[in-house]
């Protein structure tokens, strides 16, 4: 495993907290960042109680000044990150006729510009060891058209931001990859939705957030040093195939 502190945005959320716990369990110091300060600190405290090293911060990733202040605070605690997981995100369930421009902008602001702002602020720190990693949590909604317009647009943009950042970090020893989960087995998924997802998933398996966190951990490993600019889709093959009929396999 490559050494270094990891900063996780959205670390109070289902996937972000699973990633923070996973990376900390590998002995890596973690910075847990979320809009929800109390919940971010709870994630960090839980990690601490289990023997890990973690700090929690409440920061809005769309606020550039706050992100800059965060960096100053982390520098003072010798916790500047060499790795970054951009997991913060918001979903708006709307289409063209139900998503006004302000809402569309807000979704892009958090899901794309937020990831850009945090990565930009810590770019020199990510490059400081020659083995830095950025992992952007996109979605299968970013691979195809998807019914929630702003969300799909933002996740598609995050996938291509991932590729563009490869050029920005050219020769600096930082890899940038995107992970595109399909639905994950979290308390948010009700049983009716689960049944529908299972019918559309060739593996007949819906992963837990911990399982997807394992993929992120792999991308931070030494074995993954030459995986760069890639999009890892974790959806059991659901978006790799289509059926013209509704027949069940
Ligand atoms: N849940 C799924 O099935 C699924 C599937 C594919 C992709 N994803 C993506 O995975 C990521 C994590 O999703 P999740 O299921 O854990 O959702 P979640 O809602 O549990 O977590 C998202 C976290 O982001 C934080 N956040 C939102 N706006 C922020 C801001 N401006 N600044 C800082 N933090 C902010 C929220 O407070 C929340 O804790 C998201 O990017 C989401 O789009 C989720």
Short mmCIF file of C-alpha atoms and ligand atoms in Angstrom, two decimals:
data_model
loop_
_atom_site.label_atom_id
_atom_site.label_comp_id
_atom_site.label_asym_id
_atom_site.label_seq_id
_atom_site.Cartn_x
_atom_site.Cartn_y
_atom_site.Cartn_z
CA UNK A 1 0.00 0.00 0.00
CA UNK A 2 1.29 3.47 -0.88
CA UNK A 3 1.66 5.59 2.26
CA UNK A 4 -0.02 8.85 3.03
CA UNK A 5 -3.03 10.59 4.48
CA UNK A 6 -6.32 10.40 2.59
CA UNK A 7 -8.97 13.11 2.50
CA UNK A 8 -12.51 11.86 1.92
CA UNK A 9 -15.30 14.28 1.02
CA UNK A 10 -18.83 13.24 1.87
CA UNK A 11 -17.34 11.24 4.75
CA UNK A 12 -20.55 11.41 6.75
CA UNK A 13 -22.48 9.67 3.99
CA UNK A 14 -23.08 6.00 3.32
CA UNK A 15 -20.25 5.43 0.87
CA UNK A 16 -17.86 8.16 2.11
CA UNK A 17 -17.93 6.84 5.69
CA UNK A 18 -17.37 3.27 4.44
CA UNK A 19 -14.34 4.46 2.45
CA UNK A 20 -12.96 6.38 5.44
CA UNK A 21 -13.33 3.32 7.69
CA UNK A 22 -11.75 1.04 5.07
CA UNK A 23 -8.71 3.26 4.48
CA UNK A 24 -8.23 3.85 8.21
CA UNK A 25 -8.40 0.10 8.86
CA UNK A 26 -5.37 -0.22 6.56
CA UNK A 27 -3.41 2.07 8.88
CA UNK A 28 -3.84 5.20 6.83
CA UNK A 29 -4.61 8.56 8.55
CA UNK A 30 -7.88 9.95 7.18
CA UNK A 31 -9.44 13.40 6.98
CA UNK A 32 -13.24 13.08 7.11
CA UNK A 33 -14.84 16.09 5.43
CA UNK A 34 -18.56 16.71 5.09
CA UNK A 35 -21.08 19.53 4.97
CA UNK A 36 -22.49 17.95 8.14
CA UNK A 37 -19.79 18.74 10.69
CA UNK A 38 -21.20 16.67 13.56
CA UNK A 39 -21.61 13.62 11.36
CA UNK A 40 -18.11 14.04 9.90
CA UNK A 41 -16.73 14.16 13.42
CA UNK A 42 -18.77 11.10 14.36
CA UNK A 43 -17.17 9.18 11.47
CA UNK A 44 -13.73 10.29 12.69
CA UNK A 45 -14.52 9.39 16.31
CA UNK A 46 -15.71 5.91 15.37
CA UNK A 47 -12.48 5.37 13.46
CA UNK A 48 -10.49 6.61 16.46
CA UNK A 49 -12.36 4.25 18.80
CA UNK A 50 -11.33 1.38 16.53
CA UNK A 51 -7.66 2.30 16.70
CA UNK A 52 -7.44 4.41 13.54
CA UNK A 53 -6.22 7.96 13.07
CA UNK A 54 -8.88 10.39 11.83
CA UNK A 55 -9.98 14.01 12.05
CA UNK A 56 -13.42 15.33 11.10
CA UNK A 57 -14.26 18.67 9.51
CA UNK A 58 -17.46 20.43 8.47
CA UNK A 59 -16.72 22.11 5.13
CA UNK A 60 -18.90 23.03 2.17
CA UNK A 61 -16.86 21.95 -0.86
CA UNK A 62 -18.58 24.59 -3.00
CA UNK A 63 -17.10 27.34 -0.80
CA UNK A 64 -13.55 27.95 -2.05
CA UNK A 65 -12.55 30.08 0.98
CA UNK A 66 -13.62 27.33 3.41
CA UNK A 67 -11.68 24.73 1.45
CA UNK A 68 -8.61 26.98 1.62
CA UNK A 69 -9.06 27.40 5.41
CA UNK A 70 -9.29 23.63 5.71
CA UNK A 71 -5.90 23.28 4.06
CA UNK A 72 -4.36 25.76 6.48
CA UNK A 73 -5.81 23.89 9.43
CA UNK A 74 -4.56 20.53 8.14
CA UNK A 75 -1.08 21.97 7.52
CA UNK A 76 -1.00 23.01 11.19
CA UNK A 77 -1.85 19.44 12.24
CA UNK A 78 0.59 17.78 9.78
CA UNK A 79 -2.42 16.12 8.13
CA UNK A 80 -2.10 17.36 4.55
CA UNK A 81 -3.43 14.62 2.25
CA UNK A 82 -1.54 12.74 -0.45
CA UNK A 83 -4.73 11.02 -1.57
CA UNK A 84 -8.22 12.30 -2.19
CA UNK A 85 -11.57 10.57 -2.54
CA UNK A 86 -14.25 12.88 -3.89
CA UNK A 87 -17.39 11.14 -2.61
CA UNK A 88 -19.57 14.14 -1.68
CA UNK A 89 -22.57 14.37 -3.93
CA UNK A 90 -26.22 15.34 -4.15
CA UNK A 91 -29.05 13.84 -6.19
CA UNK A 92 -32.03 15.81 -7.49
CA UNK A 93 -34.83 13.63 -8.78
CA UNK A 94 -36.01 15.83 -11.64
CA UNK A 95 -36.19 16.06 -15.41
CA UNK A 96 -36.12 19.00 -17.84
CA UNK A 97 -39.62 20.13 -16.91
CA UNK A 98 -39.09 19.87 -13.16
CA UNK A 99 -35.49 21.05 -12.72
CA UNK A 100 -35.06 24.82 -12.78
CA UNK A 101 -31.73 26.34 -13.76
CA UNK A 102 -30.76 27.21 -10.18
CA UNK A 103 -31.24 23.59 -9.13
CA UNK A 104 -29.33 22.33 -12.16
CA UNK A 105 -26.45 24.65 -11.27
CA UNK A 106 -26.50 23.56 -7.63
CA UNK A 107 -26.15 19.87 -8.55
CA UNK A 108 -23.23 20.63 -10.87
CA UNK A 109 -21.71 22.92 -8.26
CA UNK A 110 -21.51 20.18 -5.63
CA UNK A 111 -20.89 17.13 -7.82
CA UNK A 112 -18.39 18.61 -10.28
CA UNK A 113 -17.11 22.04 -9.22
CA UNK A 114 -16.80 20.89 -5.60
CA UNK A 115 -14.57 17.97 -6.59
CA UNK A 116 -12.54 20.33 -8.79
CA UNK A 117 -12.14 22.93 -6.02
CA UNK A 118 -10.93 20.44 -3.41
CA UNK A 119 -8.56 18.71 -5.85
CA UNK A 120 -7.17 22.07 -6.97
CA UNK A 121 -6.59 23.27 -3.39
CA UNK A 122 -4.61 20.16 -2.48
CA UNK A 123 -2.91 19.55 -5.86
CA UNK A 124 0.62 20.26 -4.59
CA UNK A 125 0.09 17.99 -1.57
CA UNK A 126 -1.21 15.18 -3.77
CA UNK A 127 1.97 15.47 -5.85
CA UNK A 128 4.30 15.70 -2.85
CA UNK A 129 5.16 11.98 -2.56
CA UNK A 130 5.17 10.98 -6.22
CA UNK A 131 2.50 8.38 -5.43
CA UNK A 132 -0.66 10.43 -4.97
CA UNK A 133 -4.13 9.25 -5.87
CA UNK A 134 -7.41 10.92 -6.72
CA UNK A 135 -10.57 8.82 -6.86
CA UNK A 136 -13.76 10.50 -8.05
CA UNK A 137 -17.00 8.79 -7.11
CA UNK A 138 -19.18 9.23 -10.17
CA UNK A 139 -22.08 6.87 -10.97
CA UNK A 140 -23.46 4.69 -13.72
CA UNK A 141 -25.73 7.73 -14.23
CA UNK A 142 -22.62 9.36 -15.74
CA UNK A 143 -22.13 6.59 -18.32
CA UNK A 144 -25.45 6.86 -20.16
CA UNK A 145 -28.49 9.05 -20.30
CA UNK A 146 -30.34 8.75 -17.01
CA UNK A 147 -33.72 10.00 -15.88
CA UNK A 148 -32.46 12.58 -13.36
CA UNK A 149 -31.10 15.19 -15.77
CA UNK A 150 -28.86 17.35 -13.57
CA UNK A 151 -27.43 14.36 -11.70
CA UNK A 152 -26.63 12.47 -14.92
CA UNK A 153 -25.02 15.58 -16.42
CA UNK A 154 -22.90 16.14 -13.32
CA UNK A 155 -21.69 12.55 -13.12
CA UNK A 156 -20.83 12.50 -16.83
CA UNK A 157 -18.83 15.68 -16.30
CA UNK A 158 -17.07 14.15 -13.30
CA UNK A 159 -16.00 11.18 -15.45
CA UNK A 160 -14.43 13.53 -17.98
CA UNK A 161 -12.94 15.78 -15.29
CA UNK A 162 -11.17 12.60 -14.19
CA UNK A 163 -9.57 12.21 -17.62
CA UNK A 164 -8.70 15.91 -17.91
CA UNK A 165 -6.98 15.84 -14.50
CA UNK A 166 -4.67 13.09 -15.78
CA UNK A 167 -3.14 15.76 -18.04
CA UNK A 168 -2.97 18.30 -15.21
CA UNK A 169 -1.00 15.79 -13.12
CA UNK A 170 1.17 14.57 -16.02
CA UNK A 171 4.59 13.56 -14.69
CA UNK A 172 3.68 14.46 -11.11
CA UNK A 173 3.12 10.93 -9.84
CA UNK A 174 -0.61 11.36 -9.23
CA UNK A 175 -3.18 8.98 -10.75
CA UNK A 176 -6.80 10.02 -11.19
CA UNK A 177 -9.58 7.48 -11.61
CA UNK A 178 -13.36 7.41 -11.40
CA UNK A 179 -15.48 4.76 -9.72
CA UNK A 180 -19.01 4.46 -11.07
CA UNK A 181 -21.21 2.51 -8.68
CA UNK A 182 -24.63 1.25 -9.60
CA UNK A 183 -27.11 1.04 -6.75
CA UNK A 184 -25.57 0.02 -3.45
CA UNK A 185 -27.11 -2.02 -0.67
CA UNK A 186 -27.71 0.73 1.88
CA UNK A 187 -30.63 1.53 4.22
CA UNK A 188 -31.78 3.97 1.51
CA UNK A 189 -32.78 1.15 -0.85
CA UNK A 190 -36.24 -0.18 -0.11
CA UNK A 191 -37.09 -3.78 -0.88
CA UNK A 192 -39.25 -2.93 -3.93
CA UNK A 193 -36.39 -0.99 -5.53
CA UNK A 194 -33.98 -3.79 -4.64
CA UNK A 195 -36.13 -6.31 -6.50
CA UNK A 196 -36.15 -4.10 -9.62
CA UNK A 197 -32.39 -3.55 -9.47
CA UNK A 198 -31.74 -7.27 -9.08
CA UNK A 199 -33.86 -8.03 -12.17
CA UNK A 200 -31.66 -5.65 -14.22
CA UNK A 201 -28.32 -6.86 -12.84
CA UNK A 202 -26.60 -9.81 -14.61
CA UNK A 203 -24.70 -10.87 -11.47
CA UNK A 204 -27.92 -10.74 -9.41
CA UNK A 205 -25.83 -9.00 -6.79
CA UNK A 206 -26.17 -5.49 -5.39
CA UNK A 207 -22.96 -4.53 -3.55
CA UNK A 208 -22.69 -2.97 -0.12
CA UNK A 209 -20.98 0.39 0.33
CA UNK A 210 -18.13 -1.54 2.01
CA UNK A 211 -17.62 -3.54 -1.16
CA UNK A 212 -17.38 -0.39 -3.28
CA UNK A 213 -15.06 1.10 -0.64
CA UNK A 214 -12.80 -1.90 -1.27
CA UNK A 215 -12.45 -0.83 -4.90
CA UNK A 216 -11.42 2.65 -3.83
CA UNK A 217 -8.86 1.17 -1.45
CA UNK A 218 -7.45 -0.92 -4.30
CA UNK A 219 -7.00 2.21 -6.42
CA UNK A 220 -4.84 3.63 -3.61
CA UNK A 221 -2.67 0.50 -3.48
CA UNK A 222 0.78 0.11 -5.03
CA UNK A 223 -0.61 -2.52 -7.42
CA UNK A 224 -2.85 0.17 -8.92
CA UNK A 225 0.01 2.61 -9.57
CA UNK A 226 -0.36 2.38 -13.36
CA UNK A 227 -4.14 2.52 -13.51
CA UNK A 228 -4.78 6.10 -14.56
CA UNK A 229 -7.67 7.97 -16.16
CA UNK A 230 -9.92 4.92 -15.95
CA UNK A 231 -13.55 4.53 -15.08
CA UNK A 232 -14.31 1.51 -12.94
CA UNK A 233 -17.96 0.53 -13.23
CA UNK A 234 -19.23 -1.50 -10.27
CA UNK A 235 -22.73 -2.47 -11.38
CA UNK A 236 -22.71 -6.23 -11.94
CA UNK A 237 -22.75 -5.70 -15.70
CA UNK A 238 -26.07 -3.84 -15.73
CA UNK A 239 -24.92 -1.04 -18.05
CA UNK A 240 -22.74 -3.27 -20.24
CA UNK A 241 -25.76 -5.00 -21.77
CA UNK A 242 -29.31 -4.35 -22.85
CA UNK A 243 -32.35 -6.44 -23.64
CA UNK A 244 -34.98 -5.54 -26.18
CA UNK A 245 -37.48 -7.72 -24.36
CA UNK A 246 -38.62 -7.83 -20.77
CA UNK A 247 -38.00 -11.59 -20.59
CA UNK A 248 -36.19 -12.66 -17.47
CA UNK A 249 -32.99 -14.67 -17.67
N1 LIG B 1 -26.10 5.49 -3.09
C1 LIG B 1 -25.96 5.00 -4.30
O1 LIG B 1 -26.60 4.00 -4.65
C2 LIG B 1 -24.96 5.65 -5.27
C3 LIG B 1 -24.82 5.10 -6.54
C4 LIG B 1 -23.90 5.68 -7.42
C5 LIG B 1 -23.13 6.77 -7.02
N2 LIG B 1 -23.30 7.29 -5.77
C6 LIG B 1 -22.48 8.43 -5.42
O2 LIG B 1 -21.70 8.08 -4.30
C7 LIG B 1 -21.42 9.25 -3.52
C8 LIG B 1 -21.81 8.99 -2.09
O3 LIG B 1 -23.20 8.68 -2.07
P1 LIG B 1 -23.95 8.15 -0.77
O4 LIG B 1 -24.90 7.10 -1.18
O5 LIG B 1 -22.96 7.85 0.29
O6 LIG B 1 -24.82 9.44 -0.43
P2 LIG B 1 -24.99 10.21 0.94
O7 LIG B 1 -26.09 11.20 0.72
O8 LIG B 1 -25.16 9.22 2.05
O9 LIG B 1 -23.59 10.96 1.11
C9 LIG B 1 -23.26 12.13 0.43
C10 LIG B 1 -22.56 13.05 1.44
O10 LIG B 1 -22.12 14.24 0.74
C11 LIG B 1 -22.26 15.32 1.63
N3 LIG B 1 -22.34 16.58 0.91
C12 LIG B 1 -23.34 17.04 0.11
N4 LIG B 1 -23.08 18.27 -0.31
C13 LIG B 1 -21.87 18.63 0.21
C14 LIG B 1 -21.07 19.80 0.15
N5 LIG B 1 -21.47 20.87 -0.55
N6 LIG B 1 -19.91 19.83 0.82
C15 LIG B 1 -19.49 18.74 1.54
N7 LIG B 1 -20.22 17.61 1.65
C16 LIG B 1 -21.39 17.55 0.99
C17 LIG B 1 -23.58 15.02 2.36
O11 LIG B 1 -23.68 15.76 3.58
C18 LIG B 1 -23.51 13.51 2.57
O12 LIG B 1 -22.96 13.17 3.82
C19 LIG B 1 -22.20 10.39 -4.16
O13 LIG B 1 -21.33 11.15 -4.98
C20 LIG B 1 -23.24 9.68 -5.00
O14 LIG B 1 -23.65 10.45 -6.10
C21 LIG B 1 -24.20 6.76 -4.89
#
